[in-house]
């Protein structure tokens, strides 16, 4: 199964992607996680993308497309994947279409998690994430032991790009301007599956599974 998930920041894409990928035995890929990991590890890619990620702007298309192309070429993506955070622009969507076509494959669905803006903002403000494995938490549902990840024991804290309301609003603005038009791109191909992203993690997960 090959899936992508769209939706504004705080819609629950990261949390749901990992669970859905686990259920269907496919690999979860998150471009934001790849970039944040590259930045904190000080790699060449990290140095190139740091200025964009840290200011809430989009990394240039050519760089992002190359990162995804390489990631999808890895063996573990051959049996299916769920991409969270890509494509985010029409140019990226066209590049993904081409990449898949070149290997005679296609997407099975483009999920879109829909939540009102105030829910997005509330979730982002309270969001906490494991710096090691990327598992998401919230101040209202923290890990069991003292901000140590329940899955891997890593430190759980705030994502640097979640700090500052202005930057969060800028990321939401970019979503509406650049990424929302992709809904039409996928609707025209009969792939769009809208999911109500409000409610508990389990409720939203059940809706996604029912749709798929
Ligand atoms: P995310 O974790 O998906 O919110 O992504 C965090 C940041 O990584 C974004 O604010 C962008 O700076 C960058 N980023 C992630 N995915 C993309 C993409 N597909 N295109 C451009 N920039 C991206």
Short mmCIF file of C-alpha atoms and ligand atoms in Angstrom, two decimals:
data_model
loop_
_atom_site.label_atom_id
_atom_site.label_comp_id
_atom_site.label_asym_id
_atom_site.label_seq_id
_atom_site.Cartn_x
_atom_site.Cartn_y
_atom_site.Cartn_z
CA UNK A 1 0.00 0.00 0.00
CA UNK A 2 1.30 3.45 -0.92
CA UNK A 3 -0.18 6.41 0.92
CA UNK A 4 0.41 10.07 1.62
CA UNK A 5 -1.18 12.12 4.37
CA UNK A 6 -2.03 15.81 4.12
CA UNK A 7 -3.39 18.16 6.76
CA UNK A 8 -2.41 21.27 8.68
CA UNK A 9 0.22 21.22 11.43
CA UNK A 10 -1.29 19.72 14.57
CA UNK A 11 -3.86 17.66 12.64
CA UNK A 12 -2.32 14.46 14.01
CA UNK A 13 -0.45 13.37 10.87
CA UNK A 14 2.68 12.22 12.71
CA UNK A 15 0.83 10.23 15.36
CA UNK A 16 -1.58 8.60 12.93
CA UNK A 17 1.06 7.91 10.24
CA UNK A 18 3.16 5.80 12.57
CA UNK A 19 0.13 3.79 13.77
CA UNK A 20 -1.34 3.30 10.29
CA UNK A 21 2.04 2.28 8.86
CA UNK A 22 2.46 -0.20 11.70
CA UNK A 23 -0.99 -1.70 11.11
CA UNK A 24 -0.45 -2.20 7.38
CA UNK A 25 3.21 -3.23 7.63
CA UNK A 26 4.47 -0.33 5.52
CA UNK A 27 7.25 2.15 6.25
CA UNK A 28 6.39 5.60 7.67
CA UNK A 29 8.40 8.40 6.07
CA UNK A 30 8.27 11.96 7.42
CA UNK A 31 10.24 14.63 5.59
CA UNK A 32 10.10 16.90 8.68
CA UNK A 33 11.70 14.15 10.79
CA UNK A 34 14.39 13.58 8.13
CA UNK A 35 15.22 17.29 8.10
CA UNK A 36 15.18 17.71 11.90
CA UNK A 37 17.40 14.65 12.32
CA UNK A 38 19.84 15.98 9.68
CA UNK A 39 19.99 19.35 11.46
CA UNK A 40 20.61 17.90 14.91
CA UNK A 41 23.25 15.51 13.52
CA UNK A 42 25.00 18.35 11.68
CA UNK A 43 25.04 16.56 8.29
CA UNK A 44 25.55 18.36 4.97
CA UNK A 45 21.81 18.13 4.30
CA UNK A 46 21.18 19.54 7.79
CA UNK A 47 23.34 22.56 7.07
CA UNK A 48 21.51 23.20 3.81
CA UNK A 49 17.99 23.02 5.27
CA UNK A 50 18.56 24.54 8.73
CA UNK A 51 17.71 28.12 7.79
CA UNK A 52 14.38 27.06 6.27
CA UNK A 53 13.23 24.62 8.93
CA UNK A 54 14.21 26.90 11.80
CA UNK A 55 12.22 29.79 10.37
CA UNK A 56 9.15 27.71 9.45
CA UNK A 57 9.66 28.18 5.70
CA UNK A 58 9.52 25.43 3.09
CA UNK A 59 12.77 23.78 2.07
CA UNK A 60 13.28 24.35 -1.71
CA UNK A 61 11.48 21.84 -3.92
CA UNK A 62 14.56 20.42 -5.70
CA UNK A 63 16.29 19.57 -2.43
CA UNK A 64 13.15 18.07 -0.87
CA UNK A 65 12.34 16.03 -3.98
CA UNK A 66 15.86 14.53 -4.02
CA UNK A 67 15.57 13.55 -0.36
CA UNK A 68 12.29 11.74 -1.02
CA UNK A 69 13.59 10.13 -4.21
CA UNK A 70 16.51 8.63 -2.27
CA UNK A 71 14.32 7.54 0.62
CA UNK A 72 11.80 5.80 -1.66
CA UNK A 73 14.63 3.97 -3.43
CA UNK A 74 15.63 2.23 -0.18
CA UNK A 75 14.73 -1.46 0.11
CA UNK A 76 12.32 -1.03 3.00
CA UNK A 77 10.05 1.22 0.90
CA UNK A 78 9.57 -1.44 -1.79
CA UNK A 79 6.61 -3.05 0.00
CA UNK A 80 4.73 0.18 0.57
CA UNK A 81 5.00 3.43 2.47
CA UNK A 82 3.07 6.23 4.09
CA UNK A 83 4.56 9.69 3.58
CA UNK A 84 3.78 12.43 6.10
CA UNK A 85 4.77 15.97 5.10
CA UNK A 86 5.38 15.41 1.40
CA UNK A 87 4.23 16.54 -1.11
CA UNK A 88 3.59 20.06 0.11
CA UNK A 89 3.55 21.89 -3.23
CA UNK A 90 2.13 21.14 -6.68
CA UNK A 91 5.68 20.75 -8.01
CA UNK A 92 6.43 18.11 -5.36
CA UNK A 93 3.17 16.29 -6.13
CA UNK A 94 4.07 16.17 -9.84
CA UNK A 95 7.56 14.86 -8.95
CA UNK A 96 6.04 12.12 -6.78
CA UNK A 97 3.67 11.12 -9.59
CA UNK A 98 6.67 10.83 -11.92
CA UNK A 99 8.78 8.86 -9.44
CA UNK A 100 5.99 6.31 -9.00
CA UNK A 101 5.15 6.13 -12.67
CA UNK A 102 8.79 5.44 -13.50
CA UNK A 103 8.55 2.22 -11.50
CA UNK A 104 5.07 1.33 -12.70
CA UNK A 105 3.51 2.11 -9.31
CA UNK A 106 0.85 4.52 -8.09
CA UNK A 107 -0.62 5.86 -4.87
CA UNK A 108 -3.52 4.02 -3.28
CA UNK A 109 -4.86 7.04 -1.41
CA UNK A 110 -4.13 10.59 -0.30
CA UNK A 111 -5.52 10.94 3.21
CA UNK A 112 -6.31 14.43 4.46
CA UNK A 113 -6.81 15.01 8.17
CA UNK A 114 -9.20 17.91 8.64
CA UNK A 115 -9.21 19.95 11.87
CA UNK A 116 -10.30 23.52 12.61
CA UNK A 117 -7.51 26.08 13.09
CA UNK A 118 -8.03 26.46 16.85
CA UNK A 119 -7.60 22.70 17.33
CA UNK A 120 -4.39 22.82 15.27
CA UNK A 121 -3.00 25.64 17.37
CA UNK A 122 -3.92 23.99 20.67
CA UNK A 123 -2.31 20.70 19.65
CA UNK A 124 0.90 22.33 18.40
CA UNK A 125 1.30 24.44 21.53
CA UNK A 126 1.04 21.35 23.75
CA UNK A 127 2.93 18.99 21.45
CA UNK A 128 6.03 17.23 22.77
CA UNK A 129 8.17 14.79 20.80
CA UNK A 130 10.85 12.18 21.49
CA UNK A 131 14.13 13.50 20.10
CA UNK A 132 15.28 9.92 19.49
CA UNK A 133 12.40 8.04 17.80
CA UNK A 134 10.02 10.88 16.96
CA UNK A 135 7.05 9.53 18.95
CA UNK A 136 4.56 12.27 19.67
CA UNK A 137 3.13 13.23 23.06
CA UNK A 138 1.12 16.13 24.42
CA UNK A 139 1.30 17.99 27.73
CA UNK A 140 -2.13 16.47 28.45
CA UNK A 141 -0.91 12.92 27.70
CA UNK A 142 2.79 12.79 28.62
CA UNK A 143 4.99 9.68 28.77
CA UNK A 144 4.66 7.57 31.93
CA UNK A 145 8.02 8.52 33.43
CA UNK A 146 9.35 12.03 33.68
CA UNK A 147 9.45 13.02 29.98
CA UNK A 148 11.27 9.86 28.98
CA UNK A 149 9.85 8.16 25.88
CA UNK A 150 7.71 5.08 26.64
CA UNK A 151 8.92 3.44 23.42
CA UNK A 152 12.68 4.04 23.39
CA UNK A 153 13.67 5.88 26.59
CA UNK A 154 14.77 9.02 24.67
CA UNK A 155 14.24 12.55 25.98
CA UNK A 156 10.83 14.04 25.22
CA UNK A 157 10.63 17.79 24.70
CA UNK A 158 9.34 20.58 22.55
CA UNK A 159 10.13 20.65 18.82
CA UNK A 160 12.22 23.76 18.13
CA UNK A 161 9.92 24.73 15.25
CA UNK A 162 6.85 24.60 17.52
CA UNK A 163 8.14 27.49 19.60
CA UNK A 164 6.79 30.95 18.98
CA UNK A 165 3.22 31.53 17.91
CA UNK A 166 4.27 33.66 14.95
CA UNK A 167 6.26 30.85 13.37
CA UNK A 168 3.47 28.35 13.95
CA UNK A 169 1.01 30.73 12.26
CA UNK A 170 3.42 31.15 9.34
CA UNK A 171 3.56 27.37 8.87
CA UNK A 172 -0.24 27.20 8.92
CA UNK A 173 -0.44 30.04 6.40
CA UNK A 174 1.95 28.19 4.09
CA UNK A 175 -0.16 25.05 4.43
CA UNK A 176 -3.29 26.87 3.26
CA UNK A 177 -1.46 28.69 0.47
CA UNK A 178 0.81 25.95 -0.95
CA UNK A 179 -0.42 22.56 0.26
CA UNK A 180 -4.20 22.79 0.38
CA UNK A 181 -4.44 23.08 -3.43
CA UNK A 182 -3.08 19.50 -3.54
CA UNK A 183 -6.48 18.29 -2.38
CA UNK A 184 -7.78 19.12 -5.84
CA UNK A 185 -4.80 17.39 -7.48
CA UNK A 186 -5.67 14.15 -5.68
CA UNK A 187 -9.45 14.57 -5.90
CA UNK A 188 -9.12 14.75 -9.70
CA UNK A 189 -7.28 11.42 -9.60
CA UNK A 190 -9.94 9.85 -7.38
CA UNK A 191 -7.45 9.38 -4.54
CA UNK A 192 -8.54 11.92 -1.93
CA UNK A 193 -9.88 10.48 1.34
CA UNK A 194 -10.90 13.14 3.86
CA UNK A 195 -10.87 12.15 7.54
CA UNK A 196 -12.30 14.12 10.45
CA UNK A 197 -9.19 14.67 12.63
CA UNK A 198 -11.06 15.76 15.75
CA UNK A 199 -11.48 13.39 18.69
CA UNK A 200 -9.14 10.93 20.40
CA UNK A 201 -6.18 9.27 18.73
CA UNK A 202 -8.07 5.95 18.70
CA UNK A 203 -11.21 7.47 17.19
CA UNK A 204 -9.29 9.10 14.35
CA UNK A 205 -7.24 5.92 13.79
CA UNK A 206 -10.43 3.82 13.51
CA UNK A 207 -11.85 6.27 10.94
CA UNK A 208 -8.68 5.99 8.84
CA UNK A 209 -8.65 2.19 8.97
CA UNK A 210 -12.35 2.07 8.01
CA UNK A 211 -11.64 4.29 4.99
CA UNK A 212 -8.69 2.25 3.81
P1 LIG B 1 6.84 18.97 9.54
O1 LIG B 1 7.44 18.15 10.63
O2 LIG B 1 6.20 18.14 8.47
O3 LIG B 1 5.93 20.05 10.07
O4 LIG B 1 8.06 19.72 8.81
C1 LIG B 1 8.93 20.58 9.53
C2 LIG B 1 9.63 21.54 8.57
O5 LIG B 1 10.43 20.78 7.63
C3 LIG B 1 8.72 22.39 7.71
O6 LIG B 1 8.29 23.56 8.40
C4 LIG B 1 9.64 22.71 6.53
O7 LIG B 1 10.60 23.70 6.88
C5 LIG B 1 10.39 21.40 6.34
N1 LIG B 1 9.67 20.48 5.42
C6 LIG B 1 9.15 19.25 5.73
N2 LIG B 1 8.59 18.68 4.65
C7 LIG B 1 8.76 19.55 3.63
C8 LIG B 1 8.36 19.57 2.25
N3 LIG B 1 7.69 18.53 1.70
N4 LIG B 1 8.70 20.65 1.50
C9 LIG B 1 9.39 21.67 2.02
N5 LIG B 1 9.76 21.75 3.32
C10 LIG B 1 9.45 20.71 4.13
#
